[in-house]
């Protein structure tokens, strides 16, 4: 990893530790890169500036993890689904979204695409990382007996 990229990664984690989710905005074309990259993925410019992002977004695709893709190190954050989220500021990312389980997944599915989610900073193994949560977790109505 180059020195410049290392510095970007460090700044990103320092910001997370301070409770801020930051991205890099291209000063030439306006594209926002998150997680932050050295250069702009859209136009190739390296004229990038730090911005804080809201963390709000919309889930545009979701799949429940199969036993095969279930990652043991993610045991403590279950239930979650694997999702494609479009962040308010523009980036479209593959993330984990908490709050979706086998019982309520159909209720969530009915509102797809565009289910509102937000980013949450969680500590993991000595550093902070970003995970997404449903803005509203649908309650499954209890079956009448
Ligand atoms: Zn650009």
Coordinates of C-alpha atoms in Angstrom, one line a residue, residues 2 14 21 23-26 32 36 44 48 52 71 74 84-85 95 100 108 137 145:
X2 CA 1.4 3.4 -1.0
X14 CA -9.3 8.5 12.9
X21 CA -18.2 8.9 8.6
X23 CA -15.8 10.1 2.2
X24 CA -13.7 11.8 -0.5
X25 CA -15.3 14.1 -3.0
X26 CA -13.8 14.7 -6.4
X32 CA -18.2 11.0 -3.9
X36 CA -12.5 6.7 0.5
X44 CA -9.5 9.6 -12.5
X48 CA -10.1 14.9 -3.8
X52 CA -18.5 14.1 6.2
X71 CA -19.2 -15.3 8.2
X74 CA -20.0 -11.7 12.1
X84 CA -26.5 -3.0 -2.1
X85 CA -27.1 0.5 -0.6
X95 CA -22.7 -3.6 2.8
X100 CA -33.5 -8.1 8.6
X108 CA -38.8 -5.7 4.1
X137 CA -37.4 -2.7 11.6
X145 CA -54.4 -18.9 17.4

